[in-house]
PDB file of C-alpha atoms in Angstrom:
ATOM      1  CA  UNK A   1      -6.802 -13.947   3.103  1.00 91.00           C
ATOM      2  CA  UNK A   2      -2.882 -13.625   2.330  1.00 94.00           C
ATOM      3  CA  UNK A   3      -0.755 -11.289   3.632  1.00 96.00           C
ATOM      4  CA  UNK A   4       1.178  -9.008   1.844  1.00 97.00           C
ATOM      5  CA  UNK A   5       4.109  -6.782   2.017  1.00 95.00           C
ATOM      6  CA  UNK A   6       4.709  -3.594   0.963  1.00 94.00           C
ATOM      7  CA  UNK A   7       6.903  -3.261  -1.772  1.00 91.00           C
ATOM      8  CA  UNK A   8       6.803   0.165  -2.870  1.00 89.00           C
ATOM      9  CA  UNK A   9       5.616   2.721  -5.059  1.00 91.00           C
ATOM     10  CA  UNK A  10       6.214   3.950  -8.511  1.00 86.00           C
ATOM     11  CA  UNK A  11       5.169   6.617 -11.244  1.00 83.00           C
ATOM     12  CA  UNK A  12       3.539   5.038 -14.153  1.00 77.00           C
ATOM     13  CA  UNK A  13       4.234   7.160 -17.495  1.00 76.00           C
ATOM     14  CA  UNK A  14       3.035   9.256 -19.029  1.00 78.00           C
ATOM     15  CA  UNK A  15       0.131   9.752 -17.187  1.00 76.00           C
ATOM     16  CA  UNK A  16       2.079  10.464 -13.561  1.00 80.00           C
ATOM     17  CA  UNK A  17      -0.197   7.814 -11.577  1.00 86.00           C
ATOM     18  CA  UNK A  18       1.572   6.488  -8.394  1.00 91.00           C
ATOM     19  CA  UNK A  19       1.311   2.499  -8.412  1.00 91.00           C
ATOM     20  CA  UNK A  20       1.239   0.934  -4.897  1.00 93.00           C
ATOM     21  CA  UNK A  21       2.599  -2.640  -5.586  1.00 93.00           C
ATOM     22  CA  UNK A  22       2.300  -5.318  -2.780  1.00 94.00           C
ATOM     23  CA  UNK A  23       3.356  -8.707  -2.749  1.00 94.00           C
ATOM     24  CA  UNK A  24       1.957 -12.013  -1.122  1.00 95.00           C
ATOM     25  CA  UNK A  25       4.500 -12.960   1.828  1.00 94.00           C
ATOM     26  CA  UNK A  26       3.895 -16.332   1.176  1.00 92.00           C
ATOM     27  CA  UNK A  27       3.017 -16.452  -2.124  1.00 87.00           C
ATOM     28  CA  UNK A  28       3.934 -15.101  -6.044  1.00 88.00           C
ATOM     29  CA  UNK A  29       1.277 -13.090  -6.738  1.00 92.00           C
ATOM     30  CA  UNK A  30       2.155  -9.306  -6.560  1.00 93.00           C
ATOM     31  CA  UNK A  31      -1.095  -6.780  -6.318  1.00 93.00           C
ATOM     32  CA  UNK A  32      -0.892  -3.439  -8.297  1.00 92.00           C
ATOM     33  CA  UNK A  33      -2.936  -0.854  -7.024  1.00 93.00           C
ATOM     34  CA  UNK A  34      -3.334   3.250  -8.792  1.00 92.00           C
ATOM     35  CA  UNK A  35      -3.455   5.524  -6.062  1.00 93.00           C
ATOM     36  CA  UNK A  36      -3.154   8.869  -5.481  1.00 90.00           C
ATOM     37  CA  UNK A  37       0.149  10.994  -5.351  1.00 88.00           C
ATOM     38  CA  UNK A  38      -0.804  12.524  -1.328  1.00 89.00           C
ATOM     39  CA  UNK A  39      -0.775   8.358  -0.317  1.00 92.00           C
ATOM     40  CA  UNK A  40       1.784   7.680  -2.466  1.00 91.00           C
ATOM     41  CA  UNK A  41       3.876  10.453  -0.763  1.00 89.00           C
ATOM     42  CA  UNK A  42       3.035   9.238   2.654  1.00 91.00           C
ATOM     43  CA  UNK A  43       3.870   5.795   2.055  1.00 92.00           C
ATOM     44  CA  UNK A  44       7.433   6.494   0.526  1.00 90.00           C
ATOM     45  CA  UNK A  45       7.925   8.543   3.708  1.00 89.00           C
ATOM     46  CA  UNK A  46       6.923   6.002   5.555  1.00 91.00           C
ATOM     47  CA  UNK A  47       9.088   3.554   3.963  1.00 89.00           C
ATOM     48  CA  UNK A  48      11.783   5.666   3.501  1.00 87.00           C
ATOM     49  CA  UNK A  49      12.130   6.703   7.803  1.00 87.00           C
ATOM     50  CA  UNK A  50      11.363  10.396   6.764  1.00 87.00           C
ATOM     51  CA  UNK A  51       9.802  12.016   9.599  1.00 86.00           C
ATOM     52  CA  UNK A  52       8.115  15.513   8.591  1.00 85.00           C
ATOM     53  CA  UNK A  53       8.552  18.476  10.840  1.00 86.00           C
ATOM     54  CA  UNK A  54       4.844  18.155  11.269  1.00 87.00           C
ATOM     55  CA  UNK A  55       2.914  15.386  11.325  1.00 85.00           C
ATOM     56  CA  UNK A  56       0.611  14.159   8.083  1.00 88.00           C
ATOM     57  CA  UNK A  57      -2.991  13.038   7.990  1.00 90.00           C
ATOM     58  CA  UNK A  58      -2.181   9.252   8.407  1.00 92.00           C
ATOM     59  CA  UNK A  59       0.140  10.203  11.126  1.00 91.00           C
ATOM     60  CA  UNK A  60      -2.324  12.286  12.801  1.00 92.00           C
ATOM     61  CA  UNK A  61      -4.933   9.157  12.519  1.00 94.00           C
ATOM     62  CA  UNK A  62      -2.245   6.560  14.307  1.00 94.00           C
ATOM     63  CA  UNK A  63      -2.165   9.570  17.372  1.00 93.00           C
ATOM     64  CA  UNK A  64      -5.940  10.006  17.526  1.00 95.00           C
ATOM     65  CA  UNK A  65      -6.324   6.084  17.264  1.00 95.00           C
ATOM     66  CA  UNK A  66      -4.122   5.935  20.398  1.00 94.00           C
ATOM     67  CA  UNK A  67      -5.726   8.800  21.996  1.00 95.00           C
ATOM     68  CA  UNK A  68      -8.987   7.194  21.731  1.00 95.00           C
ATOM     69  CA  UNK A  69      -7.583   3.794  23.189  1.00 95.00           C
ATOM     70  CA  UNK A  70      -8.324   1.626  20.427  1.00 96.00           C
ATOM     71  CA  UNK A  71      -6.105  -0.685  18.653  1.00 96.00           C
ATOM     72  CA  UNK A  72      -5.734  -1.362  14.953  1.00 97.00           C
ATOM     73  CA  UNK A  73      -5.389  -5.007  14.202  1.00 97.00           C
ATOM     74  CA  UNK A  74      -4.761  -5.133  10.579  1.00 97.00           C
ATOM     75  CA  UNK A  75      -5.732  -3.865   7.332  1.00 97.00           C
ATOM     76  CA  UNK A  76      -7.875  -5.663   4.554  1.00 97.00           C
ATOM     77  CA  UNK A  77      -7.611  -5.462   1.070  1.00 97.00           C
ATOM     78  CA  UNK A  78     -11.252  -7.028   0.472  1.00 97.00           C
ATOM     79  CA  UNK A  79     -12.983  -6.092  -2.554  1.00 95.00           C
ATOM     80  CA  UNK A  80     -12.403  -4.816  -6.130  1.00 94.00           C
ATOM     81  CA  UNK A  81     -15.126  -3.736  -8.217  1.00 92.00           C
ATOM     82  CA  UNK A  82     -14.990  -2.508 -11.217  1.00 91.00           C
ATOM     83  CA  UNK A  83     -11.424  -1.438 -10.928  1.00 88.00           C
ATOM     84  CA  UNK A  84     -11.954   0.217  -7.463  1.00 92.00           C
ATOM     85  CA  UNK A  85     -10.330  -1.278  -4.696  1.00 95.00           C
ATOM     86  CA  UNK A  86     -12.207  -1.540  -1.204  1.00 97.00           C
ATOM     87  CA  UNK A  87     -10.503  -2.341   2.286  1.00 97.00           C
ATOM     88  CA  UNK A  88     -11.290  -2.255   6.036  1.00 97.00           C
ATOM     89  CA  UNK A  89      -9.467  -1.170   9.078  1.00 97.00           C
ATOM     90  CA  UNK A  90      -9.756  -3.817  11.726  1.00 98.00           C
ATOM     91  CA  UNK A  91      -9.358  -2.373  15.547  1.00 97.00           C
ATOM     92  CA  UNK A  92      -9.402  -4.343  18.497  1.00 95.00           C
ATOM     93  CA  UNK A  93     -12.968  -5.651  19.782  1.00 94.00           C
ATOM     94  CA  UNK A  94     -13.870  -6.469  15.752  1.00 93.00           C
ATOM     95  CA  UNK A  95     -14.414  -2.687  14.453  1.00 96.00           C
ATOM     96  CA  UNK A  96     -14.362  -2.389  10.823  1.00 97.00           C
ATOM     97  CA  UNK A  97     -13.993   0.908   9.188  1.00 97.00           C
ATOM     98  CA  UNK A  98     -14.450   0.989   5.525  1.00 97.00           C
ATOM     99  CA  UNK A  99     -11.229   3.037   3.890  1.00 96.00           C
ATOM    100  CA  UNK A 100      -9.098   3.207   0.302  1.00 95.00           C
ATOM    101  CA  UNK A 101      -6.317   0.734   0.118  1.00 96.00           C
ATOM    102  CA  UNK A 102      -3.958   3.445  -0.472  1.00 95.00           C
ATOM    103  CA  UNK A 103      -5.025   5.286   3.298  1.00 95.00           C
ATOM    104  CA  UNK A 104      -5.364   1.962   4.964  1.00 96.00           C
ATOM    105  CA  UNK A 105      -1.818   0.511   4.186  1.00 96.00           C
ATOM    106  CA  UNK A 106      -0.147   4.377   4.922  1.00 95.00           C
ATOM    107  CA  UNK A 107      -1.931   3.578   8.111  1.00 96.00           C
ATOM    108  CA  UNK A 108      -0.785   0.172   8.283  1.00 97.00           C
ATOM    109  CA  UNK A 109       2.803   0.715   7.511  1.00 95.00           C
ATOM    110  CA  UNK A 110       3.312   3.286  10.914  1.00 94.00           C
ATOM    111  CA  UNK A 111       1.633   1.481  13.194  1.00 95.00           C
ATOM    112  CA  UNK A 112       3.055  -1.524  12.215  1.00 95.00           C
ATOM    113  CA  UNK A 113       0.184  -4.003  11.664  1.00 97.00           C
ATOM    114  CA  UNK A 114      -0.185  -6.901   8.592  1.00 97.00           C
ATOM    115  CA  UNK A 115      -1.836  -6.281   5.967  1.00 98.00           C
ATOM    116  CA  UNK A 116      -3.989  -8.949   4.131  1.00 98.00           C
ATOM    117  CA  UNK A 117      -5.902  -9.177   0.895  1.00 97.00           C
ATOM    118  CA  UNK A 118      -9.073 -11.146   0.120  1.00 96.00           C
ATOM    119  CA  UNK A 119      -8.455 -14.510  -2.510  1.00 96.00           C
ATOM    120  CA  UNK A 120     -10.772 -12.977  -4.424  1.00 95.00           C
ATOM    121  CA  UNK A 121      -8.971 -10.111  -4.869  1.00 95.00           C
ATOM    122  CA  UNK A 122      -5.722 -11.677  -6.015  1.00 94.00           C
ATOM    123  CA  UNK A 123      -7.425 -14.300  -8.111  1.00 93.00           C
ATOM    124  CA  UNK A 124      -8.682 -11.415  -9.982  1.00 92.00           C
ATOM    125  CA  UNK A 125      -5.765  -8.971 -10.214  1.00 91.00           C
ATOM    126  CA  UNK A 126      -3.144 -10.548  -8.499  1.00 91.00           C
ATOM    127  CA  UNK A 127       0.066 -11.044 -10.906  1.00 87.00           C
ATOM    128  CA  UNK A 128       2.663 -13.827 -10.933  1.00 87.00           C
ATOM    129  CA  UNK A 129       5.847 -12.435 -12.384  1.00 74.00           C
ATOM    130  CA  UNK A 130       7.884 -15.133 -14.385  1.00 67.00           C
ATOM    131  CA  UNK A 131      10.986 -16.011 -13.144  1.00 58.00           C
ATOM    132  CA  UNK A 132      12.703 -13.709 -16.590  1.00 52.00           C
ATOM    133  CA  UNK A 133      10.834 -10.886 -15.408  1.00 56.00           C
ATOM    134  CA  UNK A 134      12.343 -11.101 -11.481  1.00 58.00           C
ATOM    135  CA  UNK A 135      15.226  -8.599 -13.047  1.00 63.00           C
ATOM    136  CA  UNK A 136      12.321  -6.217 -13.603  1.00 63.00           C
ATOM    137  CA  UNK A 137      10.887  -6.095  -9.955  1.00 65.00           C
ATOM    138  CA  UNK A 138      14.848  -6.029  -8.979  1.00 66.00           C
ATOM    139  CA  UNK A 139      15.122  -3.171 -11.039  1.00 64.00           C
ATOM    140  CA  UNK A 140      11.729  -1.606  -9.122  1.00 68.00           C
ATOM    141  CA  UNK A 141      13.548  -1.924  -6.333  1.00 66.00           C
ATOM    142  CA  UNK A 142      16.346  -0.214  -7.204  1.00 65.00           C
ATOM    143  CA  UNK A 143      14.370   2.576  -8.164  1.00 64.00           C
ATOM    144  CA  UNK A 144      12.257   2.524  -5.304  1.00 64.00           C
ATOM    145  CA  UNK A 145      15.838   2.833  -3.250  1.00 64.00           C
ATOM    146  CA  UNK A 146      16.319   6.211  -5.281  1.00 64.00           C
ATOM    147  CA  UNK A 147      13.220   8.037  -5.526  1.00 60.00           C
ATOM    148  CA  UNK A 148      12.469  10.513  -3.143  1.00 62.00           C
ATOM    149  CA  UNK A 149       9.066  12.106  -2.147  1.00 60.00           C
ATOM    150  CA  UNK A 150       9.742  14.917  -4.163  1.00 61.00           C
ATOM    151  CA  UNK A 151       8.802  12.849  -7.051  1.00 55.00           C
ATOM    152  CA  UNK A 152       5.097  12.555  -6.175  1.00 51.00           C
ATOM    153  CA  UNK A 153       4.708  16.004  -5.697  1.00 50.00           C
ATOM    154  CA  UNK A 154       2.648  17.787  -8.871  1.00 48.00           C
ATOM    155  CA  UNK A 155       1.255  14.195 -10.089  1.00 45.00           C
ATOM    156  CA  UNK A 156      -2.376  14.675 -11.265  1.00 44.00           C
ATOM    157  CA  UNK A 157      -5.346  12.388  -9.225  1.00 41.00           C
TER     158      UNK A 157
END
């Protein structure tokens, strides 16, 4: 397992499909994952320091999690078949919960824990970036620093 960071999302044209991209922390590879414009919303947020006036589903989750006493540990990226990706949510005492990758690092990303991805995983759709292509994830970046969760809004899923 590696663990990755979060390093945004983005609109893929024409077709309007948030891309949650994550990146080894100790590593090249970067992971691409299509998800769907609600998650892709909640991550920005997230990643952004938005707070709504109310609180959304994933936010609702990290309260109830709480509530109940548990503890989530990390997340898990750990399986990708046939272009679906599968992770886990690991709370304290070993529970695994079976979730989407897109839910599971919203999740991740408020309360705060790592998230990791399977070798398998990367070795199939991880991507190295060469070294003339680092202005291109700079230039993510920089559009990642300008969108705003308004752009998610109407994208089809």
């Amino acid at each position: 397992m590696s663990e990755m960071r979060v390093v945004g999302v983005r609109v893929e044209l024409p077709a309007n499909q948030p891309i949650l991209l994550l990146r080894e922390t100790e590593g090249e590879r970067y992971l691409p994952i299509w998800i769907g414009s609600v998650e892709a919303t909640a991550i920005a947020l997230e990643q952004q320091g938005v707070r709504p006036a109310r609180p959304l589903t994933h936010d609702l989750l990290k309260d109830v999690i709480g509530a109940l006493g548990r503890q989530l540990e990390q997340v898990r990226i750990i399986d990708l078949q046939e272009g679906t990706y599968f992770a886990e949510l690991v709370f304290d005492g070993d529970v695994r919960v079976s979730a989407r990758p897109s839910d599971s690092v919203a999740l991740a990303l408020r309360v705060g824990v790592p998230i990791h991805a399977d070798e398998a995983v990367l070795a199939e759709a991880g991507l190295i970036i060469p070294d003339e292509q680092e202005d291109e994830v700079e230039k993510f970046r920089e559009f990642l620093d300008s969108v705003s969760p308004e752009d998610f809004r109407g994208a089809d899923t």
